[in-house]
Amino acid sequence: MSDLLRRLPDGGIDAHQHYWEAHRRFPIRGNWWSGSVSYSWVEAGVPELGRDCMPDDLEPQLRAGGVGSSVVVQAIHADGETRWLLELASARESIAGVVGWVDLTQGEEHVTRDLEAIAHPKLVGIRHMAPFEADAGWLVRHDVVTGLKAVQESGLAFDLLLTPRELTFVPELSERLPDLNMVVDHVAKPPIVGGALEPWASMIRAAAENPRIFCKLSGMVTEADRRSWTATDLRPYIEVVLDAFGPRRCMYGSDWPVCTLAGSYERVQGALAENLDLILAGDTAAMAAIKGEVAARFYGLG
C-alpha cells in the first residue's frame, strides 16, 4: 500500500464488489414459463469463482485496507438476488449500499412497480449486464430507455457495465436521459492485455462529457495479463480516466471476488494506490475523493 493511502483516515468505500453463495438459485418467471437461475461460474469457464463469497470472507480484508464499507453489486439477472442482497445488507453494517437488478424492458409502469417492490434504504442503484446481450445497442433500445426513465424517477443510479462495444452508445443514452445519474463500471473494460488505448480512450472521453456520468476505477486487473500484470500496465488507462472525468467523478472499486482471478484484494488495492500516488502527485484531497467521498455522494450513502 502506498504511503499516501496510509496517511488517509480509515473509512473509505469500496464502490464495487460482489457476494454470492455458489449453489443458491433464484426463481424467474415469464408470461408463459417459470424456472430458476444460479451462478454458473463453472459453465462460464471460471471454476475458481464457484465458491461461496460472503461478508465474513471480505470484511477482514476491508479493515486491513482501511475500507469502512462497500457497495455490493448484482451478478445475475434475477430480482430474487437483489432481495437476497438487501437482506444481507440489513444484517451487515459493512454493506453501505446495494446495486440490484430489475427487468428494464417491461415498460415504465412495470419497472416502477418492480422498483417499489424492492424499495429499501440500502438500495442505491440498478445494473444490467449489457455485454451479455446480443444487441450491441441494447442500452438505447426504446423499451430499455423507457425502463431507465423509471429508474431516473425513483432517484436511483444506473451502473453501466460495458465493454468498448457498448461504450460507443453512452453519448446517445446521455442525450435521451440527460438527468439520469450513471457510473461506468470497470472503466468499460479496455483491452489492457494488448496495451491498446484507442478507440477506447476516445469513447471514454465522449462518455465523460455528461457531468452526470462517473467512473469506477475497478475491474482492470482481469483485463490485463492475469498472470504477469503490474501496476505499470494499468497506469495509461487510469491516466485517461482521470483526465476525462477528473478525480471528483471517479471512485475506487475492487471487483472482489472477481479480481482474485488476477490478484489478492491487497494487491489490487495497492496497485491502484501506487498509480494514484504517482498521477495525483500527493494530492490527498483527490485521493480521499476517489477512496470514498465520490461514492458516498454519488450513491447517497449515509
PDB file of C-alpha atoms in Angstrom:
ATOM      1  CA  MET A   1       0.000   0.000   0.000  1.00  0.00           C
ATOM      2  CA  SER A   2       1.288   3.478  -0.824  1.00  0.00           C
ATOM      3  CA  ASP A   3       2.402   5.920   1.875  1.00  0.00           C
ATOM      4  CA  LEU A   4      -0.238   8.364   0.627  1.00  0.00           C
ATOM      5  CA  LEU A   5      -3.052   5.867   1.165  1.00  0.00           C
ATOM      6  CA  ARG A   6      -1.742   5.067   4.630  1.00  0.00           C
ATOM      7  CA  ARG A   7      -1.895   8.762   5.558  1.00  0.00           C
ATOM      8  CA  LEU A   8      -5.609   8.958   4.788  1.00  0.00           C
ATOM      9  CA  PRO A   9      -8.094   8.231   7.583  1.00  0.00           C
ATOM     10  CA  ASP A  10      -9.897   4.904   7.625  1.00  0.00           C
ATOM     11  CA  GLY A  11     -13.488   4.774   6.447  1.00  0.00           C
ATOM     12  CA  GLY A  12     -13.058   4.545   2.684  1.00  0.00           C
ATOM     13  CA  ILE A  13     -15.685   2.907   0.487  1.00  0.00           C
ATOM     14  CA  ASP A  14     -15.149   0.013  -1.887  1.00  0.00           C
ATOM     15  CA  ALA A  15     -17.699   1.031  -4.511  1.00  0.00           C
ATOM     16  CA  HIS A  16     -17.856  -2.300  -6.336  1.00  0.00           C
ATOM     17  CA  GLN A  17     -17.785  -5.846  -5.022  1.00  0.00           C
ATOM     18  CA  HIS A  18     -19.982  -8.941  -5.074  1.00  0.00           C
ATOM     19  CA  TYR A  19     -21.356 -11.559  -2.685  1.00  0.00           C
ATOM     20  CA  TRP A  20     -22.816 -14.914  -3.592  1.00  0.00           C
ATOM     21  CA  GLU A  21     -23.489 -18.424  -2.395  1.00  0.00           C
ATOM     22  CA  ALA A  22     -22.306 -20.578  -5.254  1.00  0.00           C
ATOM     23  CA  HIS A  23     -25.220 -23.029  -5.305  1.00  0.00           C
ATOM     24  CA  ARG A  24     -28.047 -20.615  -4.484  1.00  0.00           C
ATOM     25  CA  ARG A  25     -30.834 -20.474  -7.084  1.00  0.00           C
ATOM     26  CA  PHE A  26     -33.289 -17.666  -7.748  1.00  0.00           C
ATOM     27  CA  PRO A  27     -36.753 -18.071  -9.307  1.00  0.00           C
ATOM     28  CA  ILE A  28     -37.539 -16.261 -12.543  1.00  0.00           C
ATOM     29  CA  ARG A  29     -40.906 -16.069 -14.283  1.00  0.00           C
ATOM     30  CA  GLY A  30     -42.139 -15.024 -17.697  1.00  0.00           C
ATOM     31  CA  ASN A  31     -45.590 -14.775 -19.251  1.00  0.00           C
ATOM     32  CA  TRP A  32     -45.758 -18.449 -20.187  1.00  0.00           C
ATOM     33  CA  TRP A  33     -42.994 -20.128 -18.238  1.00  0.00           C
ATOM     34  CA  SER A  34     -41.153 -20.250 -14.943  1.00  0.00           C
ATOM     35  CA  GLY A  35     -37.794 -21.546 -13.784  1.00  0.00           C
ATOM     36  CA  SER A  36     -34.722 -20.566 -11.832  1.00  0.00           C
ATOM     37  CA  VAL A  37     -31.191 -19.346 -12.397  1.00  0.00           C
ATOM     38  CA  SER A  38     -27.953 -19.731 -10.482  1.00  0.00           C
ATOM     39  CA  TYR A  39     -24.344 -18.533 -10.531  1.00  0.00           C
ATOM     40  CA  SER A  40     -22.954 -20.729 -13.308  1.00  0.00           C
ATOM     41  CA  TRP A  41     -19.264 -19.999 -12.822  1.00  0.00           C
ATOM     42  CA  VAL A  42     -18.090 -23.456 -13.856  1.00  0.00           C
ATOM     43  CA  GLU A  43     -20.135 -23.293 -17.064  1.00  0.00           C
ATOM     44  CA  ALA A  44     -18.741 -19.805 -17.697  1.00  0.00           C
ATOM     45  CA  GLY A  45     -15.198 -21.181 -17.601  1.00  0.00           C
ATOM     46  CA  VAL A  46     -14.166 -19.645 -14.266  1.00  0.00           C
ATOM     47  CA  PRO A  47     -14.496 -22.522 -11.761  1.00  0.00           C
ATOM     48  CA  GLU A  48     -12.275 -20.567  -9.340  1.00  0.00           C
ATOM     49  CA  LEU A  49     -15.307 -18.382  -8.608  1.00  0.00           C
ATOM     50  CA  GLY A  50     -17.577 -21.342  -7.934  1.00  0.00           C
ATOM     51  CA  ARG A  51     -17.285 -20.959  -4.168  1.00  0.00           C
ATOM     52  CA  ASP A  52     -19.224 -19.064  -1.521  1.00  0.00           C
ATOM     53  CA  CYS A  53     -18.003 -15.465  -1.301  1.00  0.00           C
ATOM     54  CA  MET A  54     -19.586 -13.785   1.690  1.00  0.00           C
ATOM     55  CA  PRO A  55     -19.067 -10.896   4.131  1.00  0.00           C
ATOM     56  CA  ASP A  56     -17.069 -12.998   6.572  1.00  0.00           C
ATOM     57  CA  ASP A  57     -14.546 -13.543   3.769  1.00  0.00           C
ATOM     58  CA  LEU A  58     -14.242  -9.904   2.691  1.00  0.00           C
ATOM     59  CA  GLU A  59     -14.715  -7.839   5.844  1.00  0.00           C
ATOM     60  CA  PRO A  60     -11.248  -8.625   7.313  1.00  0.00           C
ATOM     61  CA  GLN A  61      -9.693  -7.528   4.010  1.00  0.00           C
ATOM     62  CA  LEU A  62     -11.720  -4.308   4.018  1.00  0.00           C
ATOM     63  CA  ARG A  63     -10.497  -3.492   7.522  1.00  0.00           C
ATOM     64  CA  ALA A  64      -6.896  -4.314   6.624  1.00  0.00           C
ATOM     65  CA  GLY A  65      -7.116  -1.914   3.674  1.00  0.00           C
ATOM     66  CA  GLY A  66      -8.648   0.932   5.661  1.00  0.00           C
ATOM     67  CA  VAL A  67     -12.024   0.494   3.976  1.00  0.00           C
ATOM     68  CA  GLY A  68     -15.028   1.018   6.214  1.00  0.00           C
ATOM     69  CA  SER A  69     -17.835  -0.178   3.944  1.00  0.00           C
ATOM     70  CA  SER A  70     -18.698  -1.343   0.461  1.00  0.00           C
ATOM     71  CA  VAL A  71     -21.316  -1.309  -2.268  1.00  0.00           C
ATOM     72  CA  VAL A  72     -22.353  -4.811  -3.279  1.00  0.00           C
ATOM     73  CA  VAL A  73     -23.399  -5.201  -6.922  1.00  0.00           C
ATOM     74  CA  GLN A  74     -25.700  -7.717  -8.583  1.00  0.00           C
ATOM     75  CA  ALA A  75     -24.134 -10.570 -10.539  1.00  0.00           C
ATOM     76  CA  ILE A  76     -27.173 -12.288 -12.021  1.00  0.00           C
ATOM     77  CA  HIS A  77     -30.325 -11.157 -13.840  1.00  0.00           C
ATOM     78  CA  ALA A  78     -32.876 -12.052 -11.173  1.00  0.00           C
ATOM     79  CA  ASP A  79     -34.691  -9.738  -8.792  1.00  0.00           C
ATOM     80  CA  GLY A  80     -34.550 -12.556  -6.248  1.00  0.00           C
ATOM     81  CA  GLU A  81     -30.815 -11.986  -5.974  1.00  0.00           C
ATOM     82  CA  THR A  82     -31.461  -8.298  -5.280  1.00  0.00           C
ATOM     83  CA  ARG A  83     -33.881  -9.197  -2.477  1.00  0.00           C
ATOM     84  CA  TRP A  84     -31.308 -11.580  -1.017  1.00  0.00           C
ATOM     85  CA  LEU A  85     -28.540  -8.964  -1.183  1.00  0.00           C
ATOM     86  CA  LEU A  86     -30.801  -6.461   0.564  1.00  0.00           C
ATOM     87  CA  GLU A  87     -31.488  -8.972   3.323  1.00  0.00           C
ATOM     88  CA  LEU A  88     -27.740  -9.411   3.657  1.00  0.00           C
ATOM     89  CA  ALA A  89     -27.286  -5.632   3.742  1.00  0.00           C
ATOM     90  CA  SER A  90     -29.838  -5.309   6.536  1.00  0.00           C
ATOM     91  CA  ALA A  91     -27.753  -7.658   8.649  1.00  0.00           C
ATOM     92  CA  ARG A  92     -24.307  -6.207   7.838  1.00  0.00           C
ATOM     93  CA  GLU A  93     -23.159  -2.687   8.682  1.00  0.00           C
ATOM     94  CA  SER A  94     -20.244  -3.084   6.271  1.00  0.00           C
ATOM     95  CA  ILE A  95     -22.663  -3.053   3.316  1.00  0.00           C
ATOM     96  CA  ALA A  96     -23.385   0.613   2.669  1.00  0.00           C
ATOM     97  CA  GLY A  97     -25.463   0.059  -0.443  1.00  0.00           C
ATOM     98  CA  VAL A  98     -26.769  -2.475  -2.955  1.00  0.00           C
ATOM     99  CA  VAL A  99     -26.894  -2.126  -6.739  1.00  0.00           C
ATOM    100  CA  GLY A 100     -29.620  -4.522  -7.824  1.00  0.00           C
ATOM    101  CA  TRP A 101     -31.484  -5.600 -10.949  1.00  0.00           C
ATOM    102  CA  VAL A 102     -34.946  -5.272 -12.441  1.00  0.00           C
ATOM    103  CA  ASP A 103     -36.153  -6.110 -15.928  1.00  0.00           C
ATOM    104  CA  LEU A 104     -35.861  -2.772 -17.728  1.00  0.00           C
ATOM    105  CA  THR A 105     -37.666  -3.973 -20.859  1.00  0.00           C
ATOM    106  CA  GLN A 106     -41.196  -4.186 -19.408  1.00  0.00           C
ATOM    107  CA  GLY A 107     -42.226  -0.546 -19.747  1.00  0.00           C
ATOM    108  CA  GLU A 108     -42.056   2.371 -17.343  1.00  0.00           C
ATOM    109  CA  GLU A 109     -45.137   1.433 -15.309  1.00  0.00           C
ATOM    110  CA  HIS A 110     -44.000  -2.134 -14.686  1.00  0.00           C
ATOM    111  CA  VAL A 111     -40.426  -1.078 -13.889  1.00  0.00           C
ATOM    112  CA  THR A 112     -41.780   1.454 -11.409  1.00  0.00           C
ATOM    113  CA  ARG A 113     -43.857  -1.279  -9.796  1.00  0.00           C
ATOM    114  CA  ASP A 114     -40.856  -3.599  -9.545  1.00  0.00           C
ATOM    115  CA  LEU A 115     -38.693  -0.850  -8.051  1.00  0.00           C
ATOM    116  CA  GLU A 116     -41.346  -0.138  -5.452  1.00  0.00           C
ATOM    117  CA  ALA A 117     -41.470  -3.848  -4.605  1.00  0.00           C
ATOM    118  CA  ILE A 118     -37.748  -3.944  -3.786  1.00  0.00           C
ATOM    119  CA  ALA A 119     -37.512  -0.481  -2.213  1.00  0.00           C
ATOM    120  CA  HIS A 120     -35.043  -0.493   0.684  1.00  0.00           C
ATOM    121  CA  PRO A 121     -32.918   2.143   2.444  1.00  0.00           C
ATOM    122  CA  LYS A 122     -29.782   0.460   1.123  1.00  0.00           C
ATOM    123  CA  LEU A 123     -30.939   0.033  -2.485  1.00  0.00           C
ATOM    124  CA  VAL A 124     -28.856   2.686  -4.258  1.00  0.00           C
ATOM    125  CA  GLY A 125     -28.763   1.638  -7.901  1.00  0.00           C
ATOM    126  CA  ILE A 126     -29.719  -0.737 -10.704  1.00  0.00           C
ATOM    127  CA  ARG A 127     -27.481  -2.562 -13.162  1.00  0.00           C
ATOM    128  CA  HIS A 128     -27.957  -4.698 -16.247  1.00  0.00           C
ATOM    129  CA  MET A 129     -25.076  -6.689 -17.741  1.00  0.00           C
ATOM    130  CA  ALA A 130     -25.360  -5.284 -21.276  1.00  0.00           C
ATOM    131  CA  PRO A 131     -22.321  -7.158 -22.684  1.00  0.00           C
ATOM    132  CA  PHE A 132     -24.347 -10.379 -22.402  1.00  0.00           C
ATOM    133  CA  GLU A 133     -26.969  -9.016 -24.800  1.00  0.00           C
ATOM    134  CA  ALA A 134     -26.651  -9.944 -28.477  1.00  0.00           C
ATOM    135  CA  ASP A 135     -27.679  -6.424 -29.489  1.00  0.00           C
ATOM    136  CA  ALA A 136     -24.716  -4.055 -29.057  1.00  0.00           C
ATOM    137  CA  GLY A 137     -27.169  -1.154 -28.866  1.00  0.00           C
ATOM    138  CA  TRP A 138     -29.373  -2.746 -26.195  1.00  0.00           C
ATOM    139  CA  LEU A 139     -28.908   0.236 -23.861  1.00  0.00           C
ATOM    140  CA  VAL A 140     -30.525   2.666 -26.298  1.00  0.00           C
ATOM    141  CA  ARG A 141     -33.461   0.486 -27.318  1.00  0.00           C
ATOM    142  CA  HIS A 142     -36.777   2.276 -26.810  1.00  0.00           C
ATOM    143  CA  ASP A 143     -38.060  -0.213 -24.217  1.00  0.00           C
ATOM    144  CA  VAL A 144     -34.826  -0.038 -22.202  1.00  0.00           C
ATOM    145  CA  VAL A 145     -34.729   3.770 -22.255  1.00  0.00           C
ATOM    146  CA  THR A 146     -38.355   3.799 -21.106  1.00  0.00           C
ATOM    147  CA  GLY A 147     -37.445   1.474 -18.233  1.00  0.00           C
ATOM    148  CA  LEU A 148     -34.492   3.664 -17.314  1.00  0.00           C
ATOM    149  CA  LYS A 149     -36.834   6.642 -17.059  1.00  0.00           C
ATOM    150  CA  ALA A 150     -38.457   4.828 -14.140  1.00  0.00           C
ATOM    151  CA  VAL A 151     -35.015   4.327 -12.570  1.00  0.00           C
ATOM    152  CA  GLN A 152     -34.338   8.040 -13.004  1.00  0.00           C
ATOM    153  CA  GLU A 153     -37.686   8.986 -11.441  1.00  0.00           C
ATOM    154  CA  SER A 154     -37.010   6.688  -8.493  1.00  0.00           C
ATOM    155  CA  GLY A 155     -33.830   8.592  -7.652  1.00  0.00           C
ATOM    156  CA  LEU A 156     -31.645   5.517  -8.102  1.00  0.00           C
ATOM    157  CA  ALA A 157     -28.394   5.491 -10.055  1.00  0.00           C
ATOM    158  CA  PHE A 158     -27.625   3.238 -13.011  1.00  0.00           C
ATOM    159  CA  ASP A 159     -24.418   1.224 -13.200  1.00  0.00           C
ATOM    160  CA  LEU A 160     -23.130   0.868 -16.757  1.00  0.00           C
ATOM    161  CA  LEU A 161     -21.421  -2.494 -17.185  1.00  0.00           C
ATOM    162  CA  LEU A 162     -19.786  -2.029 -20.582  1.00  0.00           C
ATOM    163  CA  THR A 163     -17.132  -3.183 -22.972  1.00  0.00           C
ATOM    164  CA  PRO A 164     -15.946  -0.860 -25.751  1.00  0.00           C
ATOM    165  CA  ARG A 165     -18.700  -2.388 -27.924  1.00  0.00           C
ATOM    166  CA  GLU A 166     -21.409  -0.823 -25.717  1.00  0.00           C
ATOM    167  CA  LEU A 167     -19.407   2.225 -24.635  1.00  0.00           C
ATOM    168  CA  THR A 168     -19.938   3.846 -28.032  1.00  0.00           C
ATOM    169  CA  PHE A 169     -23.681   4.163 -27.271  1.00  0.00           C
ATOM    170  CA  VAL A 170     -23.271   6.075 -23.987  1.00  0.00           C
ATOM    171  CA  PRO A 171     -23.389   9.584 -25.536  1.00  0.00           C
ATOM    172  CA  GLU A 172     -26.709   8.695 -27.197  1.00  0.00           C
ATOM    173  CA  LEU A 173     -28.025   7.351 -23.888  1.00  0.00           C
ATOM    174  CA  SER A 174     -26.929  10.613 -22.233  1.00  0.00           C
ATOM    175  CA  GLU A 175     -28.857  12.626 -24.813  1.00  0.00           C
ATOM    176  CA  ARG A 176     -32.008  10.618 -24.228  1.00  0.00           C
ATOM    177  CA  LEU A 177     -31.721  10.566 -20.420  1.00  0.00           C
ATOM    178  CA  PRO A 178     -29.656  13.640 -19.527  1.00  0.00           C
ATOM    179  CA  ASP A 179     -30.781  13.646 -15.876  1.00  0.00           C
ATOM    180  CA  LEU A 180     -30.002  10.009 -15.071  1.00  0.00           C
ATOM    181  CA  ASN A 181     -27.015   9.549 -12.762  1.00  0.00           C
ATOM    182  CA  MET A 182     -24.799   6.837 -14.257  1.00  0.00           C
ATOM    183  CA  VAL A 183     -21.437   5.288 -13.451  1.00  0.00           C
ATOM    184  CA  VAL A 184     -19.209   3.304 -15.809  1.00  0.00           C
ATOM    185  CA  ASP A 185     -18.082   0.069 -14.166  1.00  0.00           C
ATOM    186  CA  HIS A 186     -14.542  -1.238 -14.626  1.00  0.00           C
ATOM    187  CA  VAL A 187     -13.517   1.713 -16.853  1.00  0.00           C
ATOM    188  CA  ALA A 188     -15.524  -0.057 -19.622  1.00  0.00           C
ATOM    189  CA  LYS A 189     -13.107  -2.996 -19.829  1.00  0.00           C
ATOM    190  CA  PRO A 190     -10.414  -1.741 -22.227  1.00  0.00           C
ATOM    191  CA  PRO A 191      -8.028  -4.319 -23.772  1.00  0.00           C
ATOM    192  CA  ILE A 192      -5.257  -3.794 -21.215  1.00  0.00           C
ATOM    193  CA  VAL A 193      -3.686  -7.158 -22.052  1.00  0.00           C
ATOM    194  CA  GLY A 194      -2.799  -5.822 -25.529  1.00  0.00           C
ATOM    195  CA  GLY A 195      -1.858  -2.318 -24.397  1.00  0.00           C
ATOM    196  CA  ALA A 196      -4.114  -0.529 -26.897  1.00  0.00           C
ATOM    197  CA  LEU A 197      -5.749   2.742 -25.828  1.00  0.00           C
ATOM    198  CA  GLU A 198      -7.794   3.566 -28.912  1.00  0.00           C
ATOM    199  CA  PRO A 199     -10.637   3.587 -29.734  1.00  0.00           C
ATOM    200  CA  TRP A 200     -11.498   3.065 -26.046  1.00  0.00           C
ATOM    201  CA  ALA A 201      -9.857   6.320 -24.895  1.00  0.00           C
ATOM    202  CA  SER A 202     -11.813   8.473 -27.341  1.00  0.00           C
ATOM    203  CA  MET A 203     -15.063   6.766 -26.378  1.00  0.00           C
ATOM    204  CA  ILE A 204     -14.431   7.156 -22.636  1.00  0.00           C
ATOM    205  CA  ARG A 205     -13.769  10.878 -23.163  1.00  0.00           C
ATOM    206  CA  ALA A 206     -17.030  11.195 -25.100  1.00  0.00           C
ATOM    207  CA  ALA A 207     -18.918   9.464 -22.285  1.00  0.00           C
ATOM    208  CA  ALA A 208     -17.332  11.790 -19.715  1.00  0.00           C
ATOM    209  CA  GLU A 209     -18.771  14.875 -21.416  1.00  0.00           C
ATOM    210  CA  ASN A 210     -22.004  14.289 -19.491  1.00  0.00           C
ATOM    211  CA  PRO A 211     -21.295  15.592 -15.947  1.00  0.00           C
ATOM    212  CA  ARG A 212     -23.802  13.091 -14.523  1.00  0.00           C
ATOM    213  CA  ILE A 213     -21.656  10.150 -15.634  1.00  0.00           C
ATOM    214  CA  PHE A 214     -18.995   8.908 -13.210  1.00  0.00           C
ATOM    215  CA  CYS A 215     -16.430   6.101 -13.482  1.00  0.00           C
ATOM    216  CA  LYS A 216     -15.256   3.259 -11.255  1.00  0.00           C
ATOM    217  CA  LEU A 217     -11.525   2.542 -11.149  1.00  0.00           C
ATOM    218  CA  SER A 218     -12.245  -1.156 -10.841  1.00  0.00           C
ATOM    219  CA  GLY A 219     -12.024  -4.412 -12.718  1.00  0.00           C
ATOM    220  CA  MET A 220      -8.826  -3.533 -14.579  1.00  0.00           C
ATOM    221  CA  VAL A 221      -6.608  -6.409 -13.441  1.00  0.00           C
ATOM    222  CA  THR A 222      -8.791  -9.054 -15.070  1.00  0.00           C
ATOM    223  CA  GLU A 223      -8.485  -7.190 -18.398  1.00  0.00           C
ATOM    224  CA  ALA A 224      -4.681  -7.301 -18.122  1.00  0.00           C
ATOM    225  CA  ASP A 225      -2.461 -10.376 -18.335  1.00  0.00           C
ATOM    226  CA  ARG A 226      -3.795 -12.158 -15.257  1.00  0.00           C
ATOM    227  CA  ARG A 227      -0.514 -13.936 -14.549  1.00  0.00           C
ATOM    228  CA  SER A 228       2.044 -11.212 -15.167  1.00  0.00           C
ATOM    229  CA  TRP A 229       0.337  -7.807 -14.834  1.00  0.00           C
ATOM    230  CA  THR A 230       1.979  -4.984 -12.955  1.00  0.00           C
ATOM    231  CA  ALA A 231       0.736  -1.630 -11.695  1.00  0.00           C
ATOM    232  CA  THR A 232       2.516  -0.010 -14.639  1.00  0.00           C
ATOM    233  CA  ASP A 233       0.276  -1.883 -17.090  1.00  0.00           C
ATOM    234  CA  LEU A 234      -2.775  -0.161 -15.604  1.00  0.00           C
ATOM    235  CA  ARG A 235      -1.368   3.357 -15.460  1.00  0.00           C
ATOM    236  CA  PRO A 236      -2.161   4.627 -19.007  1.00  0.00           C
ATOM    237  CA  TYR A 237      -5.810   3.663 -18.574  1.00  0.00           C
ATOM    238  CA  ILE A 238      -6.081   5.296 -15.155  1.00  0.00           C
ATOM    239  CA  GLU A 239      -4.483   8.437 -16.581  1.00  0.00           C
ATOM    240  CA  VAL A 240      -7.054   8.617 -19.396  1.00  0.00           C
ATOM    241  CA  VAL A 241      -9.970   8.139 -16.993  1.00  0.00           C
ATOM    242  CA  LEU A 242      -8.706  10.724 -14.506  1.00  0.00           C
ATOM    243  CA  ASP A 243      -8.085  13.221 -17.296  1.00  0.00           C
ATOM    244  CA  ALA A 244     -11.548  12.635 -18.758  1.00  0.00           C
ATOM    245  CA  PHE A 245     -13.645  12.542 -15.581  1.00  0.00           C
ATOM    246  CA  GLY A 246     -11.444  14.229 -13.005  1.00  0.00           C
ATOM    247  CA  PRO A 247     -10.861  12.671  -9.563  1.00  0.00           C
ATOM    248  CA  ARG A 248     -14.172  14.021  -8.242  1.00  0.00           C
ATOM    249  CA  ARG A 249     -16.105  11.789 -10.632  1.00  0.00           C
ATOM    250  CA  CYS A 250     -14.022   8.663 -10.033  1.00  0.00           C
ATOM    251  CA  MET A 251     -14.364   6.047  -7.312  1.00  0.00           C
ATOM    252  CA  TYR A 252     -12.402   3.045  -6.114  1.00  0.00           C
ATOM    253  CA  GLY A 253     -13.803  -0.462  -6.536  1.00  0.00           C
ATOM    254  CA  SER A 254     -12.097  -3.787  -6.005  1.00  0.00           C
ATOM    255  CA  ASP A 255     -14.432  -6.042  -8.024  1.00  0.00           C
ATOM    256  CA  TRP A 256     -13.857  -8.685  -5.335  1.00  0.00           C
ATOM    257  CA  PRO A 257     -14.031 -11.675  -5.655  1.00  0.00           C
ATOM    258  CA  VAL A 258     -13.726 -11.489  -9.467  1.00  0.00           C
ATOM    259  CA  CYS A 259     -10.416  -9.653  -9.001  1.00  0.00           C
ATOM    260  CA  THR A 260      -8.964 -12.752  -7.299  1.00  0.00           C
ATOM    261  CA  LEU A 261      -8.663 -14.316 -10.757  1.00  0.00           C
ATOM    262  CA  ALA A 262      -5.681 -11.983 -11.157  1.00  0.00           C
ATOM    263  CA  GLY A 263      -4.608 -10.963  -7.646  1.00  0.00           C
ATOM    264  CA  SER A 264      -5.485 -10.610  -3.993  1.00  0.00           C
ATOM    265  CA  TYR A 265      -7.587  -7.777  -2.599  1.00  0.00           C
ATOM    266  CA  GLU A 266      -4.467  -6.257  -1.076  1.00  0.00           C
ATOM    267  CA  ARG A 267      -2.541  -6.404  -4.344  1.00  0.00           C
ATOM    268  CA  VAL A 268      -5.364  -4.880  -6.393  1.00  0.00           C
ATOM    269  CA  GLN A 269      -5.884  -2.061  -3.905  1.00  0.00           C
ATOM    270  CA  GLY A 270      -2.146  -1.485  -3.660  1.00  0.00           C
ATOM    271  CA  ALA A 271      -1.684  -1.262  -7.429  1.00  0.00           C
ATOM    272  CA  LEU A 272      -4.355   1.420  -7.701  1.00  0.00           C
ATOM    273  CA  ALA A 273      -2.912   3.337  -4.745  1.00  0.00           C
ATOM    274  CA  GLU A 274       0.569   3.205  -6.275  1.00  0.00           C
ATOM    275  CA  ASN A 275      -0.708   4.630  -9.545  1.00  0.00           C
ATOM    276  CA  LEU A 276      -2.809   7.317  -7.897  1.00  0.00           C
ATOM    277  CA  ASP A 277       0.132   8.332  -5.726  1.00  0.00           C
ATOM    278  CA  LEU A 278       2.173   8.975  -8.892  1.00  0.00           C
ATOM    279  CA  ILE A 279      -0.574  10.507 -11.033  1.00  0.00           C
ATOM    280  CA  LEU A 280      -2.050  12.738  -8.330  1.00  0.00           C
ATOM    281  CA  ALA A 281       1.388  13.815  -7.073  1.00  0.00           C
ATOM    282  CA  GLY A 282       0.444  13.753  -3.410  1.00  0.00           C
ATOM    283  CA  ASP A 283      -2.971  15.408  -3.730  1.00  0.00           C
ATOM    284  CA  THR A 284      -4.577  13.985  -0.592  1.00  0.00           C
ATOM    285  CA  ALA A 285      -7.925  15.685  -1.305  1.00  0.00           C
ATOM    286  CA  ALA A 286      -8.194  13.971  -4.691  1.00  0.00           C
ATOM    287  CA  MET A 287      -7.152  10.648  -3.178  1.00  0.00           C
ATOM    288  CA  ALA A 288      -9.754  10.972  -0.422  1.00  0.00           C
ATOM    289  CA  ALA A 289     -12.404  11.721  -3.056  1.00  0.00           C
ATOM    290  CA  ILE A 290     -11.588   8.566  -5.020  1.00  0.00           C
ATOM    291  CA  LYS A 291     -11.213   6.457  -1.881  1.00  0.00           C
ATOM    292  CA  GLY A 292     -14.747   7.123  -0.706  1.00  0.00           C
ATOM    293  CA  GLU A 293     -16.149  10.630  -0.894  1.00  0.00           C
ATOM    294  CA  VAL A 294     -17.268  10.333  -4.524  1.00  0.00           C
ATOM    295  CA  ALA A 295     -19.039   7.005  -3.934  1.00  0.00           C
ATOM    296  CA  ALA A 296     -20.798   8.390  -0.863  1.00  0.00           C
ATOM    297  CA  ARG A 297     -22.031  11.406  -2.810  1.00  0.00           C
ATOM    298  CA  PHE A 298     -22.948   9.549  -5.997  1.00  0.00           C
ATOM    299  CA  TYR A 299     -24.915   6.769  -4.284  1.00  0.00           C
ATOM    300  CA  GLY A 300     -26.224   8.949  -1.437  1.00  0.00           C
ATOM    301  CA  LEU A 301     -24.728   6.699   1.210  1.00  0.00           C
ATOM    302  CA  GLY A 302     -25.388   7.526   4.848  1.00  0.00           C
TER     303      GLY A 302
END
